[in-house]
Amino acid sequence: MSKLALRHLSCRFGSVTAVDDISLELASGEFVSLLGPSGCGKTTTLRLIAGFLPPSGGTVEMDGDPISSPASALPPEKRNMSMIFQSYAIWPNMTVAQNVAFGLEVRRLARAEIRARVGHILDVVRLAPFRDRYPAELSGGQQQRVALARAIVVQPAVLLLDEPLSNLDANLREEMRYEIRRLHDEFHITTVYVTHDQAEAMVTSDRIAVMNQGRIEQVDEPRALYARPRTRFVAGFIGRTNFLDGEVHGAEVVFDHFAIALARFDESPALRGKVAFSLRPQSIHLHRQPPAASERTCVIPGRVVQRAYLGEHWDYAVRPKDGELQLRVTARPHEVFEVNEHVWLEVDPGQMALLGSSIGT
Amino acid sequence: MRWRHLDKSVFLWLLLVAALLVLVINPLARLVWSSFQDGATGAVTLDNYLAAYGRWRYLEALVNSLVLGLAVAAVCVVFGVPMAWAVSRTDMPGKGLVWAAILGTFIMPSYLGAVAWILLAGPNAGWLNRVYMGLTGAAAGPFNIYTMAGLVLVIACYSFPYMFVFTRSALDLISSEMEDAATTLGAGVLRTTLRVTLPLTLPAMMAAFIVAFLEAIALFGVPALIALPGRIQLMTTTLWQFFEFPPRVQVAAAYAMPLLSITALLFWLQQRLIARKGYVALTGKGGERRVVRLGAWRWVMLGYCLFITSLSFFLPMVVVLQAAFAKAWGRGFSLDNLTLANLRFVIVDQPITRAATVHTFVYGGVSAALALGLALAIAYIVHRRLVPFGRALSYVAMAPFVIPGIVLAIGFYAAYTSPPLALYGTAWILILAFTTRFLPIAYANSNAAIRAINPELEDAVRILGGGRLLALRRVVGPLLKRGLAGAFLLVFIPATRELSSAIFLYTTGTQVLSVLLFDKSDEGNFEYLSAIGLILVLGTVTLVLAGLRLVGRDFMLTRTTTT
Ligand SMILES: Nc1ncnc2c1ncn2[C@@H]1O[C@H](COP(=O)(O)OP(=O)(O)O)[C@@H](O)[C@H]1O
Ligand SMILES: [Mg+2]
């Protein structure tokens, strides 16, 4: 049974539908990210899970029991969850130790137990020397760790994090990503992590749910999400990509001035009519001479129209045949081609991800 | 809906709605309603309006009040604007002293100022007249406070601080850079002042002009002490006459309507002025400000400031102190005229004054606590969107702002003299009227305080298992504490000196000092009046000092800018 389940969850504010019929299940101990652009409904989803908002439709279930539905919602304080807020929400009138001990006091633990657990967690987040400081006397990163400690120390059933790193500077942000994953590996708390930064989601998560305009577009493990995006939005939001629009004609899929045999695609039986694919720039290889034909790949002639050297790699724009379509290709630094040079593009149809929605646009 | 899932704030909401019904809506509704009611039969009628506007005397009072308001506001400009400019922008010496004197002016209830001015400029016996006669050998002095001019002077003395504070805040926000921009374009100092500085402060000055005007037309205490003996008819004194036995509440209600509508209209206008977009420069933090060097003129400027504050504070304070400690005030400043008998009489010997002193501070304290509690609760649920129609609650809480105290009192009288809530004759009618009257001050302060608290701080408590109440107690409460102490005092202070609503609602067992002071004024025992006034002032000073300690120098400033 899943630990936490969102079933057809919706939330409307007047005429704005902030969360639109989303469903998601988390296994116990799983770390799932909600990833999407600002304003797509991530915070609202998190607040629905926490019980700060009643849903307009659908339910939230924990261990199989409904805890939120349009008719009634269990208040946040009865959900045994923890949340880390974008503003950290450290109480300025309490010291670090008092902040961290608060949740334990509410749970009426024995004083000795509280002291021991606070001491331990402050060691884990490396804040032991600062236990008697007030939040105003801490740096941003330290405040962040107080928030983490305060949320984790109560051993919640579910941990919710709302863009916890967005207020930190770049270096610290990178460090804290690994810190958050480390803490998860230590405590195995079922976690929902909200972010608009794909790298953050990739580093921390077991699975990522990509959100757009209040809907979940795709939920997958980070690698699958990158390799096999299922919608145009997901493909575009996670990394860079090329969109290829084509149409099935007999035994071929016809693109702009070139075609690929239908049989080459894994999904060939399902393909008909207009189709769209995402093809990562790294999945295209450029050659001066036509490469030897192979089972997997197919080869398309083209012409370099633009290039940029970025140190770690080359960025080429290549036009297959003389069509309008421009493909972006990433090549290693030693693979040098001139602008206007005729080249051969080697493409593996197996790496072309079929996009479900928005086909034919 | 399951009980465990139910949000208990619904009950709080119902409670607040009930409180606002009792405090604001019912008195107002009853005021309007009774203006159309026949006093004897309760039938719907327009007779009250005919009675209220059918006599030239009553219409003359209306006109007089408007003239008085305009004159007072104009004098406030003359008094307040130069002082504001001098304190904000020049190298005038003695700014601290001027500031202290203005604070003192705030602290002095205006009706006590009126008592002092009767001592200063009463015909013949007034100090100024006696000094004049002594110097010139004339048989009579030229000053008579019981005139329209006297009335304007006294009221302006206690309204000009608004002009000062508003203008000064505006000037403080105009950076020298803006003025420099004009100067570098070749404009002289005078032109810069007239073309740049003045227009930028104009909205604030107009707002203060309106406040002073409204104060003047709604004031009861000073007119009662000066206009009544001087036979100058005003709106507020006429209202009071309608209340003399037998009270004609319905006619009074009808007569109060213009006062209420003028106030509401001008208040709306004032809000528009302050909110005007063209003057955004005023809301930002101004840049650096350079002081204008006045040279020898700075002494002239100081002289002017001291002259004005002498009229409003120093002279009145001296004569009140003298009278409070004198066997007979007319015998002057000699040692053998000194006595503690007046104070003793007021505080110890006379049961009525003793009781009134207690009432004053108890009623003030209770109503301040009630107003603040209510205001906080409303501000909280409005900001946290706990209930539907929260905005409406906040409008109702701010509504008493546009109700003159005397009109509010008529509403309370109309609403609570008969069952089901027959509060008239008990202390509660005074306490609740004070609560309503100062609810807007409490609300403005609470609102600012709550707004400053990030709701996520409370969310964090709740998600960790603490309820809303625990969040209030452990987080919101401690964070609000400082600001709230200040807000409490800001309601407490005016509540201890409130006269205009108290005068209609007190009964023999529920007198407060302000009422007593007014009541005893026809006896002409000014030593006694001064002693009562002194107690009030000392009480206020104590509270203000507490406020300054808690909140800092801007304490009284916040009060006026929320006005
Ligand atoms: N309390 C609210 N009232 C009205 N609209 C809201 C409210 N909260 C969020 N929204 C709207 O819902 C949408 C999603 O907001 P949010 O969940 O905060 O997005 P995210 O966290 O992904 O940036 C936005 O369009 C936002 O304007
Ligand atoms: Mg957000």
Tab-separated table of C-alpha atoms in Angstrom, chain A residues 76-349:
chain	number	residue	atom	x	y	z
A	76	PRO	CA	-2.372	20.125	9.489
A	77	GLU	CA	-1.502	19.637	13.140
A	78	LYS	CA	-3.075	16.169	13.161
A	79	ARG	CA	-1.272	14.805	10.100
A	80	ASN	CA	2.120	13.957	11.567
A	81	MET	CA	3.890	15.660	8.706
A	82	SER	CA	6.701	18.190	8.596
A	83	MET	CA	7.201	20.967	6.153
A	84	ILE	CA	10.085	23.189	5.213
A	85	PHE	CA	8.922	26.505	3.892
A	86	GLN	CA	10.409	28.695	1.247
A	87	SER	CA	10.960	31.377	3.888
A	88	TYR	CA	12.307	28.685	6.314
A	89	ALA	CA	9.807	30.027	8.872
A	90	ILE	CA	12.281	29.715	11.721
A	91	TRP	CA	10.722	31.354	14.762
A	92	PRO	CA	12.785	34.470	15.473
A	93	ASN	CA	11.767	34.541	19.130
A	94	MET	CA	13.305	31.141	19.869
A	95	THR	CA	16.882	29.882	19.858
A	96	VAL	CA	18.085	27.171	17.511
A	97	ALA	CA	17.616	24.512	20.171
A	98	GLN	CA	14.161	25.806	21.088
A	99	ASN	CA	13.117	25.801	17.454
A	100	VAL	CA	14.244	22.232	17.013
A	101	ALA	CA	12.743	21.037	20.296
A	102	PHE	CA	9.331	22.563	19.594
A	103	GLY	CA	7.805	19.651	17.696
A	104	LEU	CA	9.011	17.227	20.351
A	105	GLU	CA	7.481	19.330	23.131
A	106	VAL	CA	4.189	19.376	21.297
A	107	ARG	CA	4.414	15.590	21.201
A	108	ARG	CA	4.945	15.629	24.973
A	109	LEU	CA	8.163	13.658	24.999
A	110	ALA	CA	10.139	13.344	28.211
A	111	ARG	CA	12.595	16.151	28.764
A	112	ALA	CA	15.650	13.898	28.691
A	113	GLU	CA	14.502	12.330	25.443
A	114	ILE	CA	13.970	15.748	23.897
A	115	ARG	CA	17.425	16.842	24.922
A	116	ALA	CA	18.989	13.727	23.468
A	117	ARG	CA	17.159	13.919	20.155
A	118	VAL	CA	17.796	17.636	19.722
A	119	GLY	CA	21.472	17.073	20.476
A	120	HIS	CA	21.686	14.278	17.953
A	121	ILE	CA	19.939	16.061	15.127
A	122	LEU	CA	21.984	19.235	15.668
A	123	ASP	CA	25.094	17.081	15.317
A	124	VAL	CA	23.738	15.552	12.136
A	125	VAL	CA	23.134	18.940	10.540
A	126	ARG	CA	26.373	20.288	12.059
A	127	LEU	CA	24.734	23.006	14.100
A	128	ALA	CA	25.724	21.868	17.584
A	129	PRO	CA	27.893	24.943	18.287
A	130	PHE	CA	25.004	27.248	17.442
A	131	ARG	CA	22.312	25.746	19.605
A	132	ASP	CA	21.816	28.837	21.769
A	133	ARG	CA	21.911	31.388	18.980
A	134	TYR	CA	18.872	33.233	17.741
A	135	PRO	CA	17.975	32.834	14.056
A	136	ALA	CA	18.888	36.439	13.278
A	137	GLU	CA	22.471	35.546	14.229
A	138	LEU	CA	22.732	32.732	11.655
A	139	SER	CA	23.660	32.685	7.969
A	140	GLY	CA	21.169	31.626	5.324
A	141	GLY	CA	22.615	28.148	5.034
A	142	GLN	CA	22.553	27.679	8.792
A	143	GLN	CA	18.940	28.812	8.981
A	144	GLN	CA	18.193	26.305	6.265
A	145	ARG	CA	19.741	23.558	8.342
A	146	VAL	CA	17.757	24.617	11.415
A	147	ALA	CA	14.616	24.227	9.328
A	148	LEU	CA	15.768	20.788	8.223
A	149	ALA	CA	16.607	19.705	11.744
A	150	ARG	CA	13.317	20.994	13.097
A	151	ALA	CA	11.371	19.116	10.465
A	152	ILE	CA	13.256	15.844	10.684
A	153	VAL	CA	13.663	15.542	14.445
A	154	VAL	CA	9.986	14.699	14.944
A	155	GLN	CA	10.351	11.733	12.561
A	156	PRO	CA	7.302	12.710	10.544
A	157	ALA	CA	5.367	10.264	8.416
A	158	VAL	CA	5.789	12.616	5.484
A	159	LEU	CA	8.265	15.435	4.915
A	160	LEU	CA	7.322	18.299	2.611
A	161	LEU	CA	9.837	20.781	1.248
A	162	ASP	CA	8.886	23.908	-0.668
A	163	GLU	CA	11.794	25.194	-2.761
A	164	PRO	CA	14.022	25.037	0.296
A	165	LEU	CA	17.162	26.064	-1.550
A	166	SER	CA	15.865	28.909	-3.659
A	167	ASN	CA	17.066	31.591	-1.247
A	168	LEU	CA	20.643	30.321	-1.083
A	169	ASP	CA	23.533	31.317	-3.302
A	170	ALA	CA	24.656	28.946	-6.039
A	171	ASN	CA	27.517	27.176	-4.241
A	172	LEU	CA	25.579	26.568	-1.088
A	173	ARG	CA	22.622	25.383	-3.115
A	174	GLU	CA	24.706	22.672	-4.710
A	175	GLU	CA	26.081	21.561	-1.367
A	176	MET	CA	22.637	21.477	0.259
A	177	ARG	CA	21.209	19.259	-2.510
A	178	TYR	CA	23.537	16.499	-1.480
A	179	GLU	CA	22.899	17.264	2.195
A	180	ILE	CA	19.174	16.778	1.707
A	181	ARG	CA	19.692	13.498	-0.097
A	182	ARG	CA	22.145	12.394	2.614
A	183	LEU	CA	19.567	13.104	5.323
A	184	HIS	CA	16.993	11.170	3.359
A	185	ASP	CA	19.292	8.199	3.057
A	186	GLU	CA	19.827	8.360	6.808
A	187	PHE	CA	16.199	8.748	7.940
A	188	HIS	CA	14.156	7.299	5.026
A	189	ILE	CA	11.289	9.702	5.492
A	190	THR	CA	8.671	9.715	2.744
A	191	THR	CA	9.346	13.066	1.081
A	192	VAL	CA	7.679	15.424	-1.362
A	193	TYR	CA	10.144	18.003	-2.619
A	194	VAL	CA	9.048	21.039	-4.591
A	195	THR	CA	11.466	22.809	-6.909
A	196	HIS	CA	11.694	24.599	-10.213
A	197	ASP	CA	15.338	23.573	-10.650
A	198	GLN	CA	15.741	20.363	-12.622
A	199	ALA	CA	19.255	19.675	-11.351
A	200	GLU	CA	17.970	19.835	-7.777
A	201	ALA	CA	15.226	17.367	-8.580
A	202	MET	CA	17.611	15.056	-10.423
A	203	VAL	CA	20.133	14.942	-7.577
A	204	THR	CA	17.675	14.376	-4.761
A	205	SER	CA	14.774	12.358	-6.098
A	206	ASP	CA	13.780	8.773	-6.600
A	207	ARG	CA	11.057	9.948	-8.938
A	208	ILE	CA	10.144	13.312	-10.399
A	209	ALA	CA	6.641	14.547	-11.207
A	210	VAL	CA	6.789	17.288	-13.813
A	211	MET	CA	3.991	19.821	-13.410
A	212	ASN	CA	2.638	22.313	-15.889
A	213	GLN	CA	-0.361	24.597	-15.464
A	214	GLY	CA	-1.728	22.677	-12.516
A	215	ARG	CA	-1.361	19.240	-14.094
A	216	ILE	CA	1.192	16.486	-13.701
A	217	GLU	CA	2.564	15.801	-17.150
A	218	GLN	CA	4.766	12.857	-16.309
A	219	VAL	CA	6.085	10.970	-13.294
A	220	ASP	CA	9.270	8.982	-13.744
A	221	GLU	CA	12.717	8.280	-12.455
A	222	PRO	CA	15.185	11.013	-13.382
A	223	ARG	CA	16.898	8.993	-16.115
A	224	ALA	CA	13.685	7.855	-17.729
A	225	LEU	CA	12.343	11.382	-17.589
A	226	TYR	CA	15.314	12.647	-19.506
A	227	ALA	CA	15.554	9.787	-21.947
A	228	ARG	CA	11.865	9.255	-22.593
A	229	PRO	CA	9.899	12.443	-22.015
A	230	ARG	CA	6.313	11.789	-22.927
A	231	THR	CA	5.099	15.322	-23.611
A	232	ARG	CA	6.459	18.283	-25.467
A	233	PHE	CA	6.471	20.264	-22.218
A	234	VAL	CA	8.472	17.690	-20.286
A	235	ALA	CA	10.956	17.263	-23.100
A	236	GLY	CA	11.472	21.015	-23.273
A	237	PHE	CA	11.576	21.633	-19.546
A	238	ILE	CA	14.097	18.918	-18.665
A	239	GLY	CA	17.274	19.710	-20.568
A	240	ARG	CA	17.493	20.894	-24.163
A	241	THR	CA	15.955	19.037	-27.029
A	242	ASN	CA	14.908	18.971	-30.698
A	243	PHE	CA	11.297	18.540	-31.681
A	244	LEU	CA	10.644	16.503	-34.825
A	245	ASP	CA	7.161	16.668	-36.313
A	246	GLY	CA	6.277	14.015	-38.885
A	247	GLU	CA	3.509	12.038	-40.443
A	248	VAL	CA	3.125	8.323	-41.089
A	249	HIS	CA	2.920	7.492	-44.810
A	250	GLY	CA	2.776	3.792	-45.544
A	251	ALA	CA	5.933	2.179	-44.195
A	252	GLU	CA	7.701	5.463	-43.451
A	253	VAL	CA	7.516	8.342	-41.081
A	254	VAL	CA	8.025	11.443	-43.187
A	255	PHE	CA	9.724	14.448	-41.613
A	256	ASP	CA	10.839	17.723	-43.139
A	257	HIS	CA	12.767	16.623	-46.255
A	258	PHE	CA	13.731	13.233	-44.843
A	259	ALA	CA	12.034	10.032	-43.778
A	260	ILE	CA	12.717	7.128	-41.434
A	261	ALA	CA	11.365	3.640	-41.898
A	262	LEU	CA	8.439	2.983	-39.589
A	263	ALA	CA	9.837	-0.370	-38.561
A	264	ARG	CA	12.815	1.317	-36.911
A	265	PHE	CA	10.661	2.758	-34.126
A	266	ASP	CA	9.919	0.724	-31.014
A	267	GLU	CA	6.356	1.972	-30.970
A	268	SER	CA	5.794	1.273	-34.688
A	269	PRO	CA	2.470	-0.560	-34.327
A	270	ALA	CA	0.980	2.417	-32.492
A	271	LEU	CA	2.157	5.072	-34.903
A	272	ARG	CA	-0.337	6.574	-37.293
A	273	GLY	CA	-1.209	9.998	-38.623
A	274	LYS	CA	0.767	12.955	-37.311
A	275	VAL	CA	3.482	12.188	-34.789
A	276	ALA	CA	6.026	14.201	-32.810
A	277	PHE	CA	9.324	13.178	-31.275
A	278	SER	CA	11.907	14.659	-28.960
A	279	LEU	CA	15.512	14.020	-29.837
A	280	ARG	CA	18.271	15.172	-27.467
A	281	PRO	CA	21.212	17.059	-28.992
A	282	GLN	CA	23.553	14.473	-27.464
A	283	SER	CA	21.770	11.670	-29.309
A	284	ILE	CA	22.737	12.953	-32.745
A	285	HIS	CA	26.222	12.315	-34.086
A	286	LEU	CA	27.890	14.235	-36.897
A	287	HIS	CA	30.195	12.642	-39.511
A	288	ARG	CA	32.218	13.939	-42.472
A	289	GLN	CA	31.825	10.659	-44.341
A	290	PRO	CA	28.644	8.617	-44.383
A	291	PRO	CA	29.070	6.142	-41.510
A	292	ALA	CA	28.678	2.444	-42.095
A	293	ALA	CA	25.017	1.480	-42.158
A	294	SER	CA	23.847	-0.275	-39.019
A	295	GLU	CA	20.803	-2.058	-37.691
A	296	ARG	CA	19.942	0.655	-35.186
A	297	THR	CA	20.758	3.960	-36.714
A	298	CYS	CA	19.849	5.833	-39.794
A	299	VAL	CA	21.826	8.496	-41.597
A	300	ILE	CA	20.624	11.832	-42.961
A	301	PRO	CA	22.694	14.286	-44.992
A	302	GLY	CA	22.719	17.893	-43.797
A	303	ARG	CA	24.549	21.202	-43.614
A	304	VAL	CA	25.995	23.081	-40.642
A	305	VAL	CA	24.350	26.520	-40.373
A	306	GLN	CA	25.686	27.757	-37.053
A	307	ARG	CA	28.148	26.727	-34.418
A	308	ALA	CA	29.308	27.781	-31.009
A	309	TYR	CA	32.231	26.526	-28.969
A	310	LEU	CA	31.343	26.266	-25.282
A	311	GLY	CA	34.531	24.760	-23.933
A	312	GLU	CA	33.074	21.547	-22.651
A	313	HIS	CA	31.409	20.857	-25.979
A	314	TRP	CA	30.404	22.187	-29.369
A	315	ASP	CA	26.927	23.383	-30.110
A	316	TYR	CA	25.967	22.978	-33.773
A	317	ALA	CA	22.819	23.862	-35.646
A	318	VAL	CA	22.404	21.519	-38.583
A	319	ARG	CA	19.814	21.609	-41.326
A	320	PRO	CA	18.933	18.126	-42.677
A	321	LYS	CA	18.847	18.193	-46.505
A	322	ASP	CA	17.541	21.646	-47.404
A	323	GLY	CA	14.507	21.699	-45.170
A	324	GLU	CA	13.437	24.394	-42.775
A	325	LEU	CA	14.111	22.243	-39.713
A	326	GLN	CA	17.239	22.997	-37.713
A	327	LEU	CA	18.557	20.376	-35.336
A	328	ARG	CA	20.770	21.230	-32.434
A	329	VAL	CA	23.620	18.851	-31.999
A	330	THR	CA	26.080	18.606	-29.149
A	331	ALA	CA	29.517	17.348	-30.131
A	332	ARG	CA	32.734	16.731	-28.234
A	333	PRO	CA	35.389	19.457	-28.424
A	334	HIS	CA	37.553	17.654	-30.958
A	335	GLU	CA	34.671	17.145	-33.414
A	336	VAL	CA	35.171	20.309	-35.405
A	337	PHE	CA	33.014	21.223	-38.404
A	338	GLU	CA	32.874	24.437	-40.344
A	339	VAL	CA	29.783	26.486	-40.987
A	340	ASN	CA	28.219	25.456	-44.344
A	341	GLU	CA	30.119	22.182	-44.323
A	342	HIS	CA	28.131	19.194	-45.554
A	343	VAL	CA	27.836	16.546	-42.877
A	344	TRP	CA	26.064	13.319	-42.148
A	345	LEU	CA	23.724	13.086	-39.170
A	346	GLU	CA	23.555	9.723	-37.476
A	347	VAL	CA	20.307	9.290	-35.557
A	348	ASP	CA	19.095	6.359	-33.488
A	349	PRO	CA	15.297	6.171	-33.782
